[in-house]
mmCIF file of C-alpha atoms in Angstrom:
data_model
loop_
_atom_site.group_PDB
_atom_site.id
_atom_site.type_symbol
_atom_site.label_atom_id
_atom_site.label_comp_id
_atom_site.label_asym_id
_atom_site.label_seq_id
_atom_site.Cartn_x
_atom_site.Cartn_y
_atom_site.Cartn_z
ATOM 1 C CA UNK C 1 6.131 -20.010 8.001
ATOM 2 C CA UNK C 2 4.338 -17.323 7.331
ATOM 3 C CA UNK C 3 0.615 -17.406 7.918
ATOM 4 C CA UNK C 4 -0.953 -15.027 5.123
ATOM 5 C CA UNK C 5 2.015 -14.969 2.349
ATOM 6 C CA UNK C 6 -0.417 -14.114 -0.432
ATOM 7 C CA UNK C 7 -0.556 -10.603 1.467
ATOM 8 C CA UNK C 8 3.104 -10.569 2.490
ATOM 9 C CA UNK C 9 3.706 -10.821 -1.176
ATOM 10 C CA UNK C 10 1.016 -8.079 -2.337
ATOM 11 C CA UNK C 11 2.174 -5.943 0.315
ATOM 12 C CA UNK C 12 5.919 -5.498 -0.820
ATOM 13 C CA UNK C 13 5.042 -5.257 -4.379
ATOM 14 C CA UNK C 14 2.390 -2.930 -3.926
ATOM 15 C CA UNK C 15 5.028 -1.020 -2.519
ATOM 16 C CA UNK C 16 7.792 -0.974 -4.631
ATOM 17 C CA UNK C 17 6.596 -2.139 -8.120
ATOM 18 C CA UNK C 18 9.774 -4.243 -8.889
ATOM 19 C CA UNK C 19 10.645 -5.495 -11.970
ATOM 20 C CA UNK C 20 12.619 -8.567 -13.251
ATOM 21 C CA UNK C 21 15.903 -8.339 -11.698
ATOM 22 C CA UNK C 22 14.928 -6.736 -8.387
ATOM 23 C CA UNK C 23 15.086 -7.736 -4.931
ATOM 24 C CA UNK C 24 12.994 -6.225 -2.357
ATOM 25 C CA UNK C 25 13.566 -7.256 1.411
ATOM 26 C CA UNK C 26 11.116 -6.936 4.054
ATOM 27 C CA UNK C 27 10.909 -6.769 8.014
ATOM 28 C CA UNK C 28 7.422 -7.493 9.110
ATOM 29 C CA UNK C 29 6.213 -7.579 13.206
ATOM 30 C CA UNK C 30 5.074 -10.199 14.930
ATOM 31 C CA UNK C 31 1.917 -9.579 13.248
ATOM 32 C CA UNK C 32 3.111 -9.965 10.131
ATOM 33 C CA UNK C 33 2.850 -6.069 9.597
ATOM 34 C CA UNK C 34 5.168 -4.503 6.777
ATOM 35 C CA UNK C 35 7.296 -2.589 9.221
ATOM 36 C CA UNK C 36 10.191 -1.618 6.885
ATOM 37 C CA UNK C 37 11.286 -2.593 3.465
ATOM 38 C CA UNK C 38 13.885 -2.015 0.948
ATOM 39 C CA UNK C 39 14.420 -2.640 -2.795
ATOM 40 C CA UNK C 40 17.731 -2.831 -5.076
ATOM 41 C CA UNK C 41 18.393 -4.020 -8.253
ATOM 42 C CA UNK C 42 21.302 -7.086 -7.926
ATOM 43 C CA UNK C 43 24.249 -7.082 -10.416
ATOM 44 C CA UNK C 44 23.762 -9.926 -13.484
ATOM 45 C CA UNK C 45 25.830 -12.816 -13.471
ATOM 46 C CA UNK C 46 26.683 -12.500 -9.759
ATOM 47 C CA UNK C 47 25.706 -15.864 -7.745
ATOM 48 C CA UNK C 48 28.047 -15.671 -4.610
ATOM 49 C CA UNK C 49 26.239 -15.951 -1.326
ATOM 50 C CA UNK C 50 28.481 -13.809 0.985
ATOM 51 C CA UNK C 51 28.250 -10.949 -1.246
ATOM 52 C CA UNK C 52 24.458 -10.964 -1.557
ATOM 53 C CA UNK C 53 24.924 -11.625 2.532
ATOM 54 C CA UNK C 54 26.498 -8.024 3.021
ATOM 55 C CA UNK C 55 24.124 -6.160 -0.041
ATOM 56 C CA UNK C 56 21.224 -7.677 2.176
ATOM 57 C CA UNK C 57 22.796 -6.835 5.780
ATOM 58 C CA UNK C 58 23.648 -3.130 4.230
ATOM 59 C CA UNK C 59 19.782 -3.008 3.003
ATOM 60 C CA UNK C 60 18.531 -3.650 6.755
ATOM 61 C CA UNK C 61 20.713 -1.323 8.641
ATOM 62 C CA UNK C 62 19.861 1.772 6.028
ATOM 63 C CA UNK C 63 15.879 1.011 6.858
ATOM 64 C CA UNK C 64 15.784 -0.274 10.659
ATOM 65 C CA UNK C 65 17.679 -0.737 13.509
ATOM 66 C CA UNK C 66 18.678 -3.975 14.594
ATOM 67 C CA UNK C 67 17.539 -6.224 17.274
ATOM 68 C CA UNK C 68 20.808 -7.629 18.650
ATOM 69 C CA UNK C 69 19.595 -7.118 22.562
ATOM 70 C CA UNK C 70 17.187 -9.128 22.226
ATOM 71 C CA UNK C 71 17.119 -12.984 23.711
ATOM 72 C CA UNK C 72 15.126 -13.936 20.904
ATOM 73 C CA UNK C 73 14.451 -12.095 17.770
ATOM 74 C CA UNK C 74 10.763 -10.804 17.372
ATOM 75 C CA UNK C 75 10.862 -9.211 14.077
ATOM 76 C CA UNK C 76 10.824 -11.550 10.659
ATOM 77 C CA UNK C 77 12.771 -10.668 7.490
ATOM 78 C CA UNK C 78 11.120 -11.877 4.624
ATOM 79 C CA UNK C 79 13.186 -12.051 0.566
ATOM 80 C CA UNK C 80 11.016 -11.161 -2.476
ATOM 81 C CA UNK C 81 13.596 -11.906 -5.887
ATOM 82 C CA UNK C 82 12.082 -11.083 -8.870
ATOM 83 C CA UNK C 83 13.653 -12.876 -11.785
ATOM 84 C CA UNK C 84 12.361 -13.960 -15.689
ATOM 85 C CA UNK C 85 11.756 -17.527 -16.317
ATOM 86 C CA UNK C 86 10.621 -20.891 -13.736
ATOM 87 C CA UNK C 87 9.866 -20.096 -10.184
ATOM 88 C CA UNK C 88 11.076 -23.002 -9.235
ATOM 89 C CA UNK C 89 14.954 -23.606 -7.230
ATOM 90 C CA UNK C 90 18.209 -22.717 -8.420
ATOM 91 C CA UNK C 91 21.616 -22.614 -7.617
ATOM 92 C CA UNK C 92 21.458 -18.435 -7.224
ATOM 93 C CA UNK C 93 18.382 -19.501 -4.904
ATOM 94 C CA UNK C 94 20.368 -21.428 -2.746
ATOM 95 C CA UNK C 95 22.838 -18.483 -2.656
ATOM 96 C CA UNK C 96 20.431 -15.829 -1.661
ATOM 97 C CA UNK C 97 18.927 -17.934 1.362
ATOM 98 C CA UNK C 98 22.058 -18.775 2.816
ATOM 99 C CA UNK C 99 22.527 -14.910 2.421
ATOM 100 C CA UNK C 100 19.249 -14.531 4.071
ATOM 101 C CA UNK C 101 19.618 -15.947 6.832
ATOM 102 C CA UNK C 102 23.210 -14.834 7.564
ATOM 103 C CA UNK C 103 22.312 -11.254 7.500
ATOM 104 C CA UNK C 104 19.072 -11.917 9.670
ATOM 105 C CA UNK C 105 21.927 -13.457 12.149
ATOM 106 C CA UNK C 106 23.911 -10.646 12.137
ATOM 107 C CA UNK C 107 20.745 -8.307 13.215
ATOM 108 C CA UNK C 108 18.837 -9.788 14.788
ATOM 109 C CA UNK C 109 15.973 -10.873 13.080
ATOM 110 C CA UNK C 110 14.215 -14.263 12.376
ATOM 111 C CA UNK C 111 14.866 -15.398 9.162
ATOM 112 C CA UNK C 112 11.797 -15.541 6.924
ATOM 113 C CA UNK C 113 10.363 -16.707 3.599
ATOM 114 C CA UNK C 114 12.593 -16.466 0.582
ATOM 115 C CA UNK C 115 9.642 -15.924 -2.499
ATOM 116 C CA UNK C 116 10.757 -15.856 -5.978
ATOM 117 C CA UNK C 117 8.392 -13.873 -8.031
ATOM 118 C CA UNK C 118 7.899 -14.022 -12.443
ATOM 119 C CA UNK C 119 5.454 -13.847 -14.833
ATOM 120 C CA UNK C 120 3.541 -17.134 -13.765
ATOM 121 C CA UNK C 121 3.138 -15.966 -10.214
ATOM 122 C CA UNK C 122 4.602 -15.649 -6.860
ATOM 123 C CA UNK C 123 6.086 -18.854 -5.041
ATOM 124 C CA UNK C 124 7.469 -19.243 -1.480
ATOM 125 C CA UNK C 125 10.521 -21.918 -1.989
ATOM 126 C CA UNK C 126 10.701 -24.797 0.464
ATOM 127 C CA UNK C 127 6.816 -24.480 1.495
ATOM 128 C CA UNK C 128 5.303 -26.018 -1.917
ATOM 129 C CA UNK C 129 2.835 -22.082 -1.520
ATOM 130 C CA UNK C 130 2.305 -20.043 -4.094
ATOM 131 C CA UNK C 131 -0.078 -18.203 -6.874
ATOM 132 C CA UNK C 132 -0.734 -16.546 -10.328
ATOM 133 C CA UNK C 133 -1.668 -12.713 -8.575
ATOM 134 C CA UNK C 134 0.604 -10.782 -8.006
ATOM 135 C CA UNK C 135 3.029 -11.564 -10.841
ATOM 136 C CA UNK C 136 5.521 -9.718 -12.484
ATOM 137 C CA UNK C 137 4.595 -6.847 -14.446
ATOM 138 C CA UNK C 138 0.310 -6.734 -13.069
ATOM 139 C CA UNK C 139 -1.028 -4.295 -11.562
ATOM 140 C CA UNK C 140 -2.979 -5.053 -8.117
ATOM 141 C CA UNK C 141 -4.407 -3.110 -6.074
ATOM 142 C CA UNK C 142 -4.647 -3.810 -2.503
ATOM 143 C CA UNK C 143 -7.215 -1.142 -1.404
ATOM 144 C CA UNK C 144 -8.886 1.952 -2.814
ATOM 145 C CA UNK C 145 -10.200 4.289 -0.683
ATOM 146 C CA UNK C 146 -13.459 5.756 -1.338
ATOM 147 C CA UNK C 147 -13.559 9.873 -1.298
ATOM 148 C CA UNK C 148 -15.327 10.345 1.804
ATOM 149 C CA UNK C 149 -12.854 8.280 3.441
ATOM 150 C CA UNK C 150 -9.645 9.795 2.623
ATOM 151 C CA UNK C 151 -8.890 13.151 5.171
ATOM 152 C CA UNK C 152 -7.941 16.424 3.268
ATOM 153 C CA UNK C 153 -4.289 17.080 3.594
ATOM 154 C CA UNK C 154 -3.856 20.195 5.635
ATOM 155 C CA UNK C 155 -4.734 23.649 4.348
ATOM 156 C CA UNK C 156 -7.278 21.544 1.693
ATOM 157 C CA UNK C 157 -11.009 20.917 2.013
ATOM 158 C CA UNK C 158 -12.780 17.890 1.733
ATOM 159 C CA UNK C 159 -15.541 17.013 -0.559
ATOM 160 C CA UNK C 160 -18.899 18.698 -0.283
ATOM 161 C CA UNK C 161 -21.753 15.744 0.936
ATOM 162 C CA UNK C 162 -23.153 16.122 -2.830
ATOM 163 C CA UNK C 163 -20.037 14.677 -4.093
ATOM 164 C CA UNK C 164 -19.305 11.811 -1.653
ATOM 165 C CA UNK C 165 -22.791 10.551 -2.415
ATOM 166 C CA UNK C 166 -22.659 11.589 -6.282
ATOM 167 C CA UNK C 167 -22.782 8.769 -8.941
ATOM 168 C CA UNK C 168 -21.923 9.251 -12.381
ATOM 169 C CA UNK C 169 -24.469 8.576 -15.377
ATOM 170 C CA UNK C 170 -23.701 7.926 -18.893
ATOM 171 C CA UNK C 171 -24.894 9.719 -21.537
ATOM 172 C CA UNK C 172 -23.413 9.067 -25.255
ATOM 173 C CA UNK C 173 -20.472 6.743 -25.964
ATOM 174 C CA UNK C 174 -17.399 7.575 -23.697
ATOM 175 C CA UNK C 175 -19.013 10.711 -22.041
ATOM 176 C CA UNK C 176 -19.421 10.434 -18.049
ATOM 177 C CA UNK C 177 -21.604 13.043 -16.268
ATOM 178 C CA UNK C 178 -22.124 13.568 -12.683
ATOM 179 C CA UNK C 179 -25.732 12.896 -11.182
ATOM 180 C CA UNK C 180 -27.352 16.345 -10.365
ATOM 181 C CA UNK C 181 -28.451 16.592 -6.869
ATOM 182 C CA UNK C 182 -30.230 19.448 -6.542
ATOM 183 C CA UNK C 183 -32.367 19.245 -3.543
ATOM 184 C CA UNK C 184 -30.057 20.987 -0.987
ATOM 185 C CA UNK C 185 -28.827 23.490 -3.563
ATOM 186 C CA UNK C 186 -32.083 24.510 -4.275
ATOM 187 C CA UNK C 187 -33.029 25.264 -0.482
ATOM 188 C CA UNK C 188 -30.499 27.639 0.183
ATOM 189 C CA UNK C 189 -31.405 29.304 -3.350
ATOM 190 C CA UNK C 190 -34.485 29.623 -1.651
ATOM 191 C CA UNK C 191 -33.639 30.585 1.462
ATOM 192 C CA UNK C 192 -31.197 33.591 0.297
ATOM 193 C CA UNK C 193 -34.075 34.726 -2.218
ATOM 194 C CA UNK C 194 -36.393 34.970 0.509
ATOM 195 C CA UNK C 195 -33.579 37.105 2.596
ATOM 196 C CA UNK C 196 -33.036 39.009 -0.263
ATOM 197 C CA UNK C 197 -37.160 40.059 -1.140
ATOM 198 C CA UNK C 198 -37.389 41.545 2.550
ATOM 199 C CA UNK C 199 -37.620 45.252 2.619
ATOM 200 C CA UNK C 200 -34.139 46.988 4.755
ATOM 201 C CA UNK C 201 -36.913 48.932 6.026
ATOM 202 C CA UNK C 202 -39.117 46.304 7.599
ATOM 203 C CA UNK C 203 -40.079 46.324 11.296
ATOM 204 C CA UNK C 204 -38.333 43.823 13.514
ATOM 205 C CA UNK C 205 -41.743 41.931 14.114
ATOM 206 C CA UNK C 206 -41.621 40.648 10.761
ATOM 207 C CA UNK C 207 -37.881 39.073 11.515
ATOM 208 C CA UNK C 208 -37.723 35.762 12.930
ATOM 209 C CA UNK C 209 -36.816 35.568 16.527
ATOM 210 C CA UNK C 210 -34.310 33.621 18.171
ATOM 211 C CA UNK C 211 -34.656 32.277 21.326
ATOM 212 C CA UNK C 212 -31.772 33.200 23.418
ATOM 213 C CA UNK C 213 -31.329 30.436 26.436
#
């Protein structure tokens, strides 16, 4: 049973973005940490468990290796179908969990939840669990880094300390401005000015000194 599903569920959609007719399996850690994942689009009309037991067992082996030294499996494959229509059981259900847990079997996982997810919301079959968000065909956002949190990629720069602070202003219908912060920008105007009205000429006295330690 799986102790946070809600984020299980936003996780593996967040990643892939299925749509009806896709089925995304998931290996999480002991955790529950997303530690692989796959997606695939199953063939209509087909409701035979041994062949969704290979298309599954295929899936894992392409995206992680498989635990089969182990006493006791430490890593949980979860099964996210997403379908049009009820969330509640049917026959194909029963079909893909038997697949489930087959192909978990055969490598060494733990066999997880089996969540069918449509356009009423996402429920996890055999637990009575569920909700409305995410649902098929919404767009959730798990987290949004702010700007002065995200690192420049290599060879880029990051954003200058007005910007990370900047806020944006509105002025007229539709029209955003940024806030003008002009305090630092105005010092270093300043500054160079000042550099600039000094005679080439000048004595040193009239230089600042640094103190060398």
């Amino acid at each position: 049973m799986l102790g946070n599903p809600r984020e299980v569920v936003t996780g593996l959609y967040e990643r892939h973005r299925p749509a009806a007719g896709t089925v995304v399996v998931g290996v999480l850690d002991p955790d529950e940490r997303l530690r692989a994942s796959a997606s695939f689009t199953r063939r209509a009309g087909e409701s035979d468990g041994w062949v969704f037991r290979n298309t599954l067992l295929a899936q894992l082996r392409r995206v992680i290796p498989h635990d089969l030294r182990r006493r006791t499996p430490v890593r949980t494959a979860v099964l996210l179908h997403c379908r049009e229509g009820e969330s509640r059981w049917t026959v194909e259900d029963g079909a893909w969990m038997w697949g489930l847990r087959d192909a978990c079997t055969l490598h060494g996982l733990r066999c997880g939840a089996y969540v069918t997810l449509t356009g009423a919301g996402w429920q996890v079959l055999g637990e009575g669990r569920g909700g409305r968000h995410p649902q098929l065909g919404s767009r959730t956002t798990l987290f949004v880094p702010r700007a002065d949190k995200v690192s420049p990629l290599p060879g880029q720069l990051g954003p200058l300390p007005e910007q990370r602070a900047g806020r944006t202003e509105r002025f007229g219908t539709g029209t955003e401005r940024p806030e003008q912060r002009t305090g630092r920008a105005e010092s270093l105007t300043e500054r160079a000015a000042g550099l600039l009205s000094r005679p080439i000429d000048a004595p040193r006295e009239q230089w600042p000194r640094t103190a060398v330690r």
